[in-house]
XYZ file of C-alpha atoms in Angstrom:
674
model
C -6.603 16.297 -114.214
C -6.002 12.618 -115.029
C -5.493 11.752 -111.350
C -8.737 13.540 -110.488
C -10.633 11.571 -113.139
C -9.208 8.263 -111.819
C -10.131 9.185 -108.252
C -13.657 10.168 -109.347
C -14.034 6.804 -111.077
C -12.807 4.964 -107.978
C -15.251 6.951 -105.835
C -18.137 5.920 -108.096
C -16.958 2.307 -107.755
C -16.938 2.722 -103.979
C -20.565 3.928 -103.971
C -21.672 1.087 -106.245
C -19.793 -1.459 -104.128
C -21.501 -0.328 -100.916
C -24.893 -0.647 -102.607
C -24.027 -4.145 -103.921
C -22.035 -5.705 -101.073
C -23.873 -6.148 -97.807
C -21.194 -8.485 -96.405
C -18.819 -5.584 -95.722
C -21.151 -4.300 -93.044
C -22.692 -7.533 -91.782
C -21.004 -10.940 -91.863
C -24.177 -13.044 -92.010
C -24.786 -12.654 -95.746
C -22.578 -13.300 -98.758
C -23.265 -11.343 -101.934
C -22.844 -12.812 -105.432
C -23.486 -10.944 -108.693
C -23.795 -11.914 -112.326
C -21.311 -10.507 -114.822
C -21.153 -10.744 -118.619
C -18.941 -13.883 -118.566
C -19.589 -15.496 -115.197
C -20.518 -14.896 -111.560
C -18.556 -12.710 -109.155
C -18.443 -14.058 -105.598
C -17.425 -11.707 -102.765
C -15.824 -13.673 -99.942
C -15.171 -11.296 -97.050
C -13.185 -8.309 -95.832
C -10.149 -10.040 -94.308
C -6.986 -10.041 -96.480
C -5.222 -13.120 -95.120
C -2.788 -15.838 -96.179
C -1.065 -18.822 -94.549
C 2.026 -16.665 -93.983
C 0.184 -13.592 -92.686
C -3.369 -14.384 -91.510
C -5.811 -11.529 -90.811
C -7.882 -11.821 -87.662
C -7.311 -15.581 -87.777
C -8.402 -15.838 -91.432
C -5.791 -17.354 -93.761
C -8.092 -17.685 -96.786
C -11.511 -18.638 -98.092
C -13.045 -21.787 -99.537
C -15.754 -21.324 -102.207
C -18.314 -24.025 -103.027
C -21.132 -23.873 -105.558
C -24.598 -25.430 -105.687
C -27.212 -25.468 -108.448
C -30.484 -24.269 -106.940
C -32.596 -27.335 -106.219
C -29.557 -29.646 -105.949
C -28.429 -30.747 -102.477
C -24.804 -31.384 -103.445
C -22.081 -28.738 -103.037
C -19.248 -28.634 -105.578
C -15.797 -27.355 -104.645
C -14.811 -24.282 -106.713
C -11.597 -22.782 -105.349
C -9.533 -21.892 -102.277
C -8.517 -18.218 -102.125
C -5.861 -16.414 -100.122
C -3.946 -13.143 -100.280
C -0.678 -12.925 -102.268
C 2.486 -13.755 -100.317
C 4.476 -10.757 -101.525
C 4.349 -7.658 -103.701
C 5.645 -9.528 -106.744
C 2.832 -12.074 -106.564
C 0.349 -9.198 -106.052
C 1.588 -7.502 -109.260
C 1.394 -10.771 -111.169
C -2.218 -11.274 -110.053
C -3.087 -7.699 -111.092
C -1.649 -8.210 -114.595
C -3.417 -11.557 -115.046
C -6.707 -10.100 -113.840
C -6.329 -7.217 -116.310
C -6.297 -9.846 -119.057
C -9.293 -11.620 -117.516
C -11.408 -8.466 -117.133
C -11.444 -6.625 -120.459
C -12.967 -3.438 -119.017
C -10.882 -3.320 -115.834
C -8.756 -0.355 -114.774
C -5.241 -0.858 -116.264
C -2.475 -1.608 -113.782
C -0.504 1.468 -114.896
C -3.362 3.731 -113.737
C -3.470 2.292 -110.215
C -1.127 3.264 -107.331
C -0.274 -0.388 -106.761
C 2.556 0.128 -104.226
C 0.339 2.360 -102.085
C -2.463 -0.223 -102.258
C -0.087 -3.058 -101.266
C 1.397 -1.135 -98.340
C -2.030 -0.242 -96.957
C -3.193 -3.847 -97.296
C -0.141 -5.069 -95.382
C -0.798 -2.504 -92.666
C -4.566 -2.990 -92.166
C -5.195 -6.499 -93.639
C -8.820 -5.533 -94.391
C -10.206 -4.578 -97.811
C -12.605 -1.996 -96.346
C -9.678 -0.176 -94.692
C -8.307 0.610 -98.170
C -11.410 2.753 -98.804
C -11.736 3.739 -102.477
C -8.351 2.170 -103.305
C -9.848 -1.233 -102.550
C -12.834 -0.807 -104.882
C -11.547 -1.882 -108.332
C -12.389 -5.502 -109.145
C -8.785 -6.203 -110.165
C -7.622 -5.229 -106.666
C -10.270 -7.293 -104.887
C -9.610 -10.357 -107.036
C -5.840 -9.949 -106.573
C -6.252 -9.884 -102.773
C -8.483 -12.973 -102.778
C -11.650 -11.315 -101.460
C -13.518 -11.676 -104.758
C -13.604 -14.469 -107.360
C -14.940 -14.693 -110.916
C -16.511 -18.115 -111.404
C -16.501 -18.743 -115.182
C -17.267 -22.461 -114.911
C -21.033 -21.872 -114.814
C -23.840 -22.008 -117.368
C -25.869 -19.042 -118.535
C -29.355 -18.475 -117.054
C -28.877 -21.247 -114.470
C -29.511 -20.247 -110.849
C -26.706 -20.936 -108.369
C -25.968 -20.312 -104.716
C -22.547 -20.265 -103.090
C -21.081 -21.253 -99.726
C -17.969 -19.424 -98.580
C -16.020 -20.709 -95.581
C -13.252 -18.946 -93.688
C -10.065 -21.006 -93.397
C -7.501 -20.801 -90.615
C -3.761 -21.483 -91.013
C -4.355 -25.224 -90.641
C -6.949 -25.214 -93.438
C -9.796 -25.790 -91.003
C -13.129 -24.125 -91.735
C -14.038 -21.674 -88.973
C -17.214 -20.058 -90.271
C -19.433 -20.377 -93.370
C -21.672 -17.988 -95.253
C -24.362 -18.625 -97.869
C -24.991 -16.378 -100.847
C -28.104 -15.097 -102.483
C -29.412 -16.949 -105.541
C -27.616 -15.656 -108.641
C -27.277 -16.280 -112.373
C -25.605 -14.682 -115.358
C -25.933 -12.615 -117.447
C -27.941 -10.366 -115.083
C -31.040 -8.306 -115.883
C -30.043 -4.840 -117.116
C -30.976 -1.946 -114.810
C -34.090 -0.042 -115.916
C -32.665 3.310 -114.836
C -32.206 6.018 -117.432
C -29.551 8.579 -118.286
C -31.305 11.686 -119.663
C -29.643 14.544 -121.528
C -30.103 17.966 -119.853
C -27.635 20.566 -121.174
C -24.960 21.379 -123.748
C -22.389 24.154 -124.164
C -20.464 24.500 -127.415
C -17.658 26.549 -128.907
C -15.237 26.172 -131.790
C -12.710 24.527 -129.421
C -14.798 22.259 -127.183
C -18.176 20.645 -126.574
C -19.512 20.146 -123.048
C -22.511 17.818 -122.570
C -24.408 17.039 -119.356
C -26.785 14.163 -118.582
C -28.896 13.444 -115.507
C -28.651 9.970 -114.022
C -32.235 8.866 -113.253
C -31.653 5.759 -111.111
C -29.164 4.106 -113.471
C -26.545 2.035 -111.596
C -23.100 2.150 -113.136
C -19.416 2.313 -112.252
C -18.221 4.094 -115.360
C -19.400 5.599 -118.642
C -18.210 4.891 -122.208
C -18.571 7.806 -124.651
C -19.148 7.201 -128.370
C -18.964 9.901 -131.059
C -19.613 10.305 -134.793
C -18.517 13.283 -136.935
C -20.648 14.978 -139.618
C -23.171 12.103 -139.661
C -20.940 9.801 -141.746
C -17.770 8.763 -139.937
C -19.312 5.967 -137.849
C -19.400 5.840 -134.052
C -16.266 5.065 -132.062
C -15.281 5.301 -128.413
C -13.505 8.524 -127.429
C -11.465 9.485 -124.387
C -12.951 12.649 -122.926
C -12.896 14.417 -119.601
C -15.709 13.063 -117.380
C -17.107 14.654 -114.232
C -19.702 13.274 -111.823
C -21.592 15.616 -109.477
C -24.705 15.405 -107.329
C -27.017 17.347 -105.060
C -30.225 16.526 -103.211
C -32.237 16.581 -106.417
C -30.004 15.404 -109.288
C -26.989 13.250 -110.125
C -25.186 14.725 -113.132
C -22.680 13.325 -115.664
C -20.624 15.830 -117.670
C -18.190 15.147 -120.525
C -15.894 17.689 -122.198
C -14.683 16.887 -125.731
C -11.796 19.120 -126.834
C -10.881 17.088 -129.932
C -13.282 18.977 -132.212
C -12.977 21.123 -135.338
C -14.819 24.455 -135.818
C -18.285 24.188 -137.408
C -18.201 20.358 -137.605
C -21.332 18.521 -136.403
C -20.881 15.778 -133.797
C -23.217 13.091 -132.460
C -22.741 11.477 -129.063
C -24.227 8.713 -126.978
C -23.229 7.031 -123.688
C -23.202 3.419 -122.553
C -23.118 2.838 -118.771
C -21.058 -0.071 -117.392
C -21.800 -1.347 -113.885
C -19.291 -2.482 -111.254
C -19.358 -6.072 -112.506
C -18.723 -5.018 -116.155
C -22.307 -5.427 -117.376
C -23.226 -3.008 -120.148
C -26.407 -0.957 -119.701
C -28.724 0.563 -122.278
C -27.251 3.266 -124.497
C -28.589 6.804 -124.186
C -30.359 8.770 -126.890
C -28.081 10.355 -129.482
C -27.245 14.046 -129.016
C -26.360 16.188 -132.052
C -24.338 19.411 -131.606
C -22.055 21.645 -133.646
C -18.668 23.037 -132.642
C -19.809 26.569 -133.311
C -19.255 29.910 -131.575
C -21.690 32.779 -131.812
C -18.893 35.223 -131.014
C -18.257 35.537 -134.761
C -21.766 36.884 -135.383
C -22.364 40.628 -135.131
C -25.387 40.979 -132.786
C -28.457 43.089 -133.648
C -27.752 46.805 -133.237
C -29.513 50.166 -133.583
C -32.484 48.713 -131.670
C -35.263 51.309 -131.279
C -38.706 51.308 -129.675
C -41.281 53.809 -131.014
C -44.711 54.559 -129.523
C -47.606 54.375 -132.011
C -50.293 56.292 -130.065
C -52.856 56.152 -132.868
C -52.532 52.364 -133.191
C -52.171 51.717 -129.468
C -48.937 49.789 -129.965
C -45.134 49.860 -129.764
C -42.861 49.273 -132.769
C -39.398 47.703 -132.551
C -36.786 48.230 -135.279
C -33.244 46.853 -135.453
C -30.404 46.063 -137.819
C -28.870 42.623 -138.260
C -25.982 41.540 -140.437
C -25.048 37.909 -141.232
C -28.697 36.839 -141.014
C -27.737 33.809 -143.108
C -25.857 32.348 -140.111
C -28.888 32.155 -137.811
C -32.327 30.554 -138.012
C -34.637 33.014 -136.225
C -34.930 36.016 -133.903
C -37.039 35.787 -130.753
C -38.448 38.841 -128.944
C -38.842 38.863 -125.148
C -40.737 41.455 -123.092
C -41.193 42.416 -119.426
C -42.467 45.292 -117.320
C -39.283 44.989 -115.249
C -35.735 45.524 -116.411
C -34.158 42.539 -114.657
C -36.775 39.766 -114.492
C -40.132 38.504 -115.707
C -39.271 38.340 -119.426
C -41.517 36.156 -121.621
C -41.305 35.355 -125.316
C -43.874 37.297 -127.390
C -42.725 36.533 -130.957
C -40.319 34.475 -133.104
C -39.430 35.951 -136.501
C -37.414 34.917 -139.530
C -33.807 36.063 -139.354
C -34.334 38.472 -142.282
C -37.160 40.336 -140.465
C -35.925 43.510 -138.734
C -39.115 45.101 -137.296
C -42.066 44.095 -135.127
C -45.265 45.835 -133.902
C -46.313 44.877 -130.367
C -50.092 45.361 -130.315
C -50.510 43.744 -126.879
C -48.674 46.528 -125.014
C -50.777 48.666 -122.677
C -50.615 52.483 -122.679
C -48.288 54.458 -120.389
C -46.508 51.350 -119.171
C -42.782 51.138 -119.672
C -41.931 47.856 -121.409
C -38.446 46.365 -121.637
C -37.410 44.243 -124.638
C -34.464 42.160 -125.753
C -33.767 40.059 -128.855
C -32.396 36.531 -128.938
C -30.706 34.794 -131.887
C -31.157 31.055 -132.507
C -29.217 28.589 -134.653
C -30.323 25.507 -136.571
C -30.232 23.400 -133.400
C -32.668 25.649 -131.518
C -30.011 26.991 -129.162
C -30.374 30.258 -127.201
C -26.753 31.432 -127.162
C -27.080 35.203 -127.606
C -29.238 37.958 -126.117
C -29.056 41.658 -126.932
C -28.985 44.543 -124.505
C -32.406 45.619 -123.179
C -34.351 48.572 -124.634
C -37.619 50.133 -123.475
C -40.537 52.287 -124.635
C -44.127 53.400 -123.887
C -47.017 55.168 -125.620
C -49.988 57.369 -124.579
C -53.613 56.457 -125.299
C -56.557 58.827 -125.973
C -59.150 56.324 -124.728
C -61.473 57.446 -121.878
C -61.166 54.881 -119.026
C -64.043 52.931 -117.489
C -65.587 54.080 -114.201
C -64.810 52.211 -110.954
C -67.102 49.219 -110.474
C -69.140 47.947 -107.495
C -68.418 50.911 -105.188
C -69.622 50.144 -101.667
C -68.754 50.916 -98.043
C -67.731 48.763 -95.092
C -68.549 49.770 -91.517
C -65.551 50.695 -89.365
C -65.217 51.882 -85.777
C -64.000 55.287 -86.891
C -64.296 56.669 -90.379
C -65.744 55.415 -93.655
C -64.131 52.623 -95.676
C -64.800 52.597 -99.426
C -64.188 49.534 -101.585
C -64.434 49.143 -105.366
C -63.185 46.978 -108.199
C -60.454 47.995 -110.631
C -62.262 48.445 -113.984
C -59.295 47.853 -116.332
C -55.553 47.191 -116.247
C -54.467 50.647 -117.463
C -55.904 52.361 -114.352
C -53.782 52.973 -111.253
C -55.039 56.372 -109.947
C -58.439 57.101 -108.381
C -60.065 60.412 -107.360
C -62.425 60.255 -104.344
C -65.290 62.780 -104.065
C -67.462 63.513 -100.989
C -70.236 65.742 -99.642
C -72.556 65.615 -96.625
C -75.707 66.801 -98.439
C -77.332 64.994 -101.340
C -78.426 68.299 -102.884
C -74.882 69.697 -103.038
C -72.288 68.913 -105.691
C -69.481 66.495 -104.822
C -66.048 67.914 -103.976
C -62.774 66.083 -104.526
C -61.511 64.773 -101.187
C -58.245 63.161 -102.288
C -56.644 60.925 -104.909
C -54.883 57.588 -104.349
C -52.600 55.281 -106.329
C -53.376 51.550 -106.341
C -52.689 48.593 -108.633
C -54.849 46.191 -106.602
C -57.781 44.468 -108.276
C -59.899 45.383 -105.218
C -59.190 48.978 -104.164
C -59.803 50.323 -100.658
C -59.836 53.792 -99.123
C -60.675 54.877 -95.541
C -61.952 58.389 -94.873
C -60.880 59.266 -91.302
C -61.621 63.003 -91.485
C -62.450 64.661 -88.170
C -65.560 66.146 -89.792
C -67.196 62.729 -89.998
C -70.184 62.395 -87.690
C -72.047 59.290 -86.715
C -75.429 61.061 -86.976
C -75.588 62.055 -90.649
C -75.219 60.685 -94.164
C -72.122 61.283 -96.241
C -72.126 60.834 -100.022
C -69.206 59.401 -101.997
C -68.248 58.785 -105.651
C -64.990 57.796 -107.388
C -63.429 58.518 -110.800
C -60.701 56.480 -112.543
C -57.550 57.908 -114.110
C -55.640 55.742 -116.572
C -51.921 55.695 -117.257
C -52.439 58.253 -120.049
C -53.947 60.704 -117.465
C -57.479 60.524 -118.877
C -60.387 60.752 -116.358
C -63.488 58.537 -116.379
C -67.074 59.509 -115.634
C -68.254 59.468 -111.990
C -69.111 56.129 -110.442
C -72.493 55.572 -108.815
C -72.916 57.701 -105.671
C -73.341 55.878 -102.346
C -74.464 57.172 -98.938
C -72.801 56.151 -95.651
C -73.393 56.799 -91.920
C -70.092 56.419 -89.947
C -70.192 54.146 -86.875
C -67.629 53.349 -84.133
C -68.427 50.398 -81.832
C -66.074 47.574 -82.845
C -63.538 45.982 -80.510
C -60.129 44.914 -81.739
C -59.599 41.241 -80.927
C -56.135 39.685 -80.535
C -54.685 37.675 -83.442
C -55.637 33.987 -83.369
C -54.080 30.574 -84.101
C -50.417 31.560 -83.750
C -48.147 28.696 -84.836
C -44.462 28.445 -85.647
C -41.480 26.254 -86.395
C -37.732 26.497 -87.025
C -36.091 25.895 -90.414
C -32.896 26.961 -92.154
C -34.216 30.524 -92.679
C -35.060 31.208 -89.024
C -38.186 31.054 -86.841
C -41.252 30.924 -89.127
C -44.503 32.280 -87.609
C -48.084 32.078 -88.930
C -51.373 33.394 -87.574
C -54.962 33.838 -88.715
C -55.573 36.573 -91.290
C -57.639 39.049 -89.235
C -57.966 41.395 -92.190
C -60.423 39.010 -93.832
C -62.788 39.413 -90.855
C -61.997 43.001 -89.855
C -60.917 45.336 -92.690
C -60.003 48.036 -90.158
C -56.854 46.104 -89.242
C -53.864 48.271 -90.147
C -51.066 45.899 -89.202
C -49.382 43.536 -86.752
C -46.462 43.686 -84.355
C -44.346 40.593 -83.596
C -43.071 40.336 -80.003
C -40.553 37.949 -78.503
C -38.844 37.110 -75.232
C -35.993 34.737 -74.398
C -36.664 32.244 -71.601
C -33.537 31.204 -69.684
C -33.265 28.829 -66.745
C -32.998 31.625 -64.176
C -35.199 34.419 -65.482
C -37.720 35.537 -68.059
C -37.396 38.622 -70.201
C -40.261 40.954 -70.969
C -41.766 40.916 -74.449
C -39.899 43.097 -76.919
C -40.723 43.923 -80.554
C -38.739 41.808 -82.998
C -38.699 44.736 -85.461
C -39.560 48.399 -85.038
C -41.966 48.579 -87.968
C -45.551 47.290 -88.153
C -46.356 44.487 -90.581
C -48.995 45.135 -93.244
C -52.601 44.052 -92.497
C -52.533 41.369 -95.201
C -49.319 39.811 -93.917
C -50.127 36.992 -91.515
C -46.660 35.454 -91.423
C -43.140 36.461 -90.428
C -39.659 34.893 -90.433
C -37.523 35.921 -87.444
C -33.886 35.738 -88.572
C -32.561 37.535 -85.492
C -33.060 34.661 -83.009
C -29.411 33.580 -82.910
C -28.971 32.404 -79.308
C -29.753 28.749 -78.694
C -32.526 28.132 -76.232
C -36.249 28.674 -75.722
C -38.132 31.672 -77.138
C -41.708 32.764 -76.591
C -43.629 34.664 -79.278
C -46.906 36.619 -79.343
C -48.640 38.887 -81.874
C -50.404 42.217 -81.314
C -52.864 43.778 -83.782
C -53.498 47.447 -84.672
C -56.416 49.026 -86.496
C -56.629 52.096 -88.709
C -57.760 54.194 -85.764
C -54.648 53.529 -83.655
C -56.228 51.010 -81.280
C -54.157 48.067 -80.044
C -55.422 44.550 -79.465
C -54.460 42.382 -76.478
C -51.585 39.975 -77.063
C -52.377 36.740 -78.846
C -51.878 33.387 -77.168
C -48.129 32.764 -77.021
C -46.117 29.861 -78.417
C -42.707 28.514 -77.407
C -39.973 27.763 -79.942
C -36.804 25.760 -79.162
C -33.655 26.536 -81.132
C -31.268 23.641 -80.683
C -27.511 23.973 -80.594
C -26.919 21.100 -82.997
C -28.894 19.395 -85.790
C -30.461 15.968 -85.463
C -28.045 13.352 -86.808
C -29.018 11.699 -90.110
C -29.005 7.880 -90.414
C -26.236 6.594 -92.690
C -25.073 3.376 -94.311
C -28.581 2.209 -95.144
C -28.700 -1.232 -96.809
C -31.520 -3.447 -98.054
C -31.358 -7.176 -98.730
C -33.941 -9.809 -99.466
C -34.545 -12.393 -96.746
C -37.124 -15.162 -96.361
C -39.347 -12.961 -94.191
C -39.310 -9.986 -96.596
C -36.787 -7.175 -97.083
C -34.263 -6.469 -94.338
C -33.265 -2.835 -93.842
C -30.193 -1.943 -91.754
C -28.542 1.390 -91.013
C -25.993 3.159 -88.837
C -25.833 6.321 -86.727
C -22.678 7.990 -85.498
C -24.187 8.634 -82.068
C -27.456 7.701 -80.353
C -27.154 10.635 -77.972
C -30.471 12.542 -77.897
C -31.953 10.213 -80.552
C -35.360 8.863 -79.506
C -36.342 6.807 -82.528
C -36.018 6.257 -86.270
C -38.830 6.594 -88.828
C -38.637 4.315 -91.910
C -40.238 5.457 -95.178
C -40.984 3.354 -98.266
C -42.310 4.148 -101.740
C -42.548 2.818 -105.270
C -42.022 4.757 -108.468
C -44.769 7.370 -108.961
C -45.955 7.148 -105.313
C -45.485 9.388 -102.286
C -43.235 8.007 -99.517
C -45.144 6.533 -96.562
C -44.061 5.676 -93.024
C -43.991 1.897 -92.582
C -42.214 1.616 -89.241
C -40.955 3.521 -86.181
C -37.946 1.896 -84.455
C -36.859 2.952 -80.969
C -33.204 3.913 -80.670
C -32.553 1.298 -77.974
C -33.507 -1.488 -80.386
C -31.227 -3.042 -83.065
C -30.752 -0.747 -86.066
C -32.645 -3.001 -88.459
C -36.170 -3.733 -89.626
C -37.727 -6.480 -91.773
C -40.439 -5.266 -94.154
C -42.683 -8.304 -94.230
C -45.294 -6.505 -96.354
C -43.003 -6.288 -99.420
C -44.388 -8.124 -102.421
C -42.367 -10.218 -104.861
C -41.121 -8.516 -108.069
C -41.961 -5.016 -106.762
C -39.172 -2.404 -106.759
C -39.147 -0.545 -103.444
C -37.180 2.481 -102.270
C -36.418 3.124 -98.583
C -35.014 5.983 -96.518
C -34.947 6.938 -92.814
C -35.166 9.976 -90.565
C -33.922 10.333 -86.992
C -36.220 11.803 -84.319
C -34.648 13.564 -81.340
C -35.857 13.489 -77.772
C -37.407 16.913 -78.519
C -39.396 15.338 -81.388
C -37.331 17.130 -84.027
C -36.710 15.235 -87.256
C -33.447 15.009 -89.171
C -33.101 15.362 -92.904
C -33.749 12.228 -94.972
C -31.004 9.634 -95.243
C -29.724 8.397 -98.568
C -32.200 6.147 -100.360
C -31.729 2.478 -101.162
C -33.715 0.557 -103.764
C -34.353 -3.176 -103.963
C -36.624 -5.564 -105.826
C -38.107 -8.328 -103.652
């Protein structure tokens, strides 16, 4: 576990270093950064000495200049250690120089030395070359402590050959110390407690750090002190999470925690808010039992009763309810722990409701839920009649439409006769929970030359019938044509081929459904259209996701409509969909640095094959990303944002565009203040 924690810390350092050190990817800029006690100057990537130069580099010469002064002052000459003994000595001395550095005993120093001797480049050591103590020991970084606070400096670093001659020089950005603390936040998101451990999780909202220091206080009085706890760092596309696990706790004690982030150059960030938790397990509490639900028909309500022991150990009981057994639960009440009954007067008749209880402690936790119970009751109330009954002309038959009068109704009885003087006879009954109910009478006895009379009655969930609705008269007609579906569009995503078309049901209520057809187009032949699925889609469904298109290549899709009378429409206009054999490569290694002309963005791509161009996005906090540039793939992988304004914090990311105009996912973001 300890090795994993060290490796995680080194990995975080690696990420921070890439964001801070542009020189490792481009040798035209030198990066210098303020620390708490001086300025760190990064010299280069070559690990060279007079005895063993690297790529002709035997060391580096560092000079310093106060901004506004023309004179350069010599600071130091750096080179790599001659042997392993000198390397160890430098590590130990640097440990004394950097109070918050990784101790030598926690670093695989022999492995680091051997790799450095083999590759002679700091970037070839990967995460092993990230710790400041290692970089300073190898002479590729220097802490300049002979500087004044809040004074702006720039540095000149020159490569030295074995004769001491300068071969190439680089100039740093303007820098001072101590630096401005990052405005990013670390926000608490979750906690899990027991009598043996406490696990806390924070979300990193744009805070830049290399490690985290955890402080704890016990029972509000002991005073805060740093603790050694297990730390885990995880991330996904949406969140970067920090988790600590504290196992040095006592049952039922109350603990308070806060974090302080420390960046790569040992600058302390702002402390987080304090989190208060108890090392407490709800397993010792006997949950509510004997839970019963009773229907109160006369009151139009449901009553819950339960038993609960050890009520003194909890703060309250919450009641949750849903019409489904496995989802959709919402809180309907919160009661004192000593209360053991509740009357639900918002329940509707003849609907099965599911309930569960939840216990809560003094910290507002939700650690325990009971098993689910259910109940229903029957009402004696006569339901309302269907509202706004009217007919819609169809090619064959009579379509009736009305509004649902109240929530407790889901059954309707349809009555019909062909003579106004005769009494209405029940034609059929239907079940519907829709707010707008529809029924189509397609009886063979319907004639287009006479009136038919219709009325509807409601039946509620308690099986009570309403009065008759208003009676309407209808003459059946049959002259409509069934047009093909319109505006078919589609695209490919991770779920499959997504298709959309115009909702024909809104214009023609006789539509009974749609059929999706597809054919594969190869280089040598074309297939005939075949149904994607055997069933017909519902008339209100104007979209479909085809998950069966597995073979890479070109597909052609079309839609056919059907009406309630069995007529088929012509095929819609077809569309072609390309399913590629490989995803579009995502830009990587994005960097941003300030230059005289604006902000310079650079990036990398593992292969330019099939890449047509890159699209650069930019945004500020609280704004939507906007495209600011499109760079052709045959041009240098860089762009200068000349529109960036001073003191504004910008964020950039890129997308690749293939020669088929398909976009990649977004690259990692980089933020910079001009």
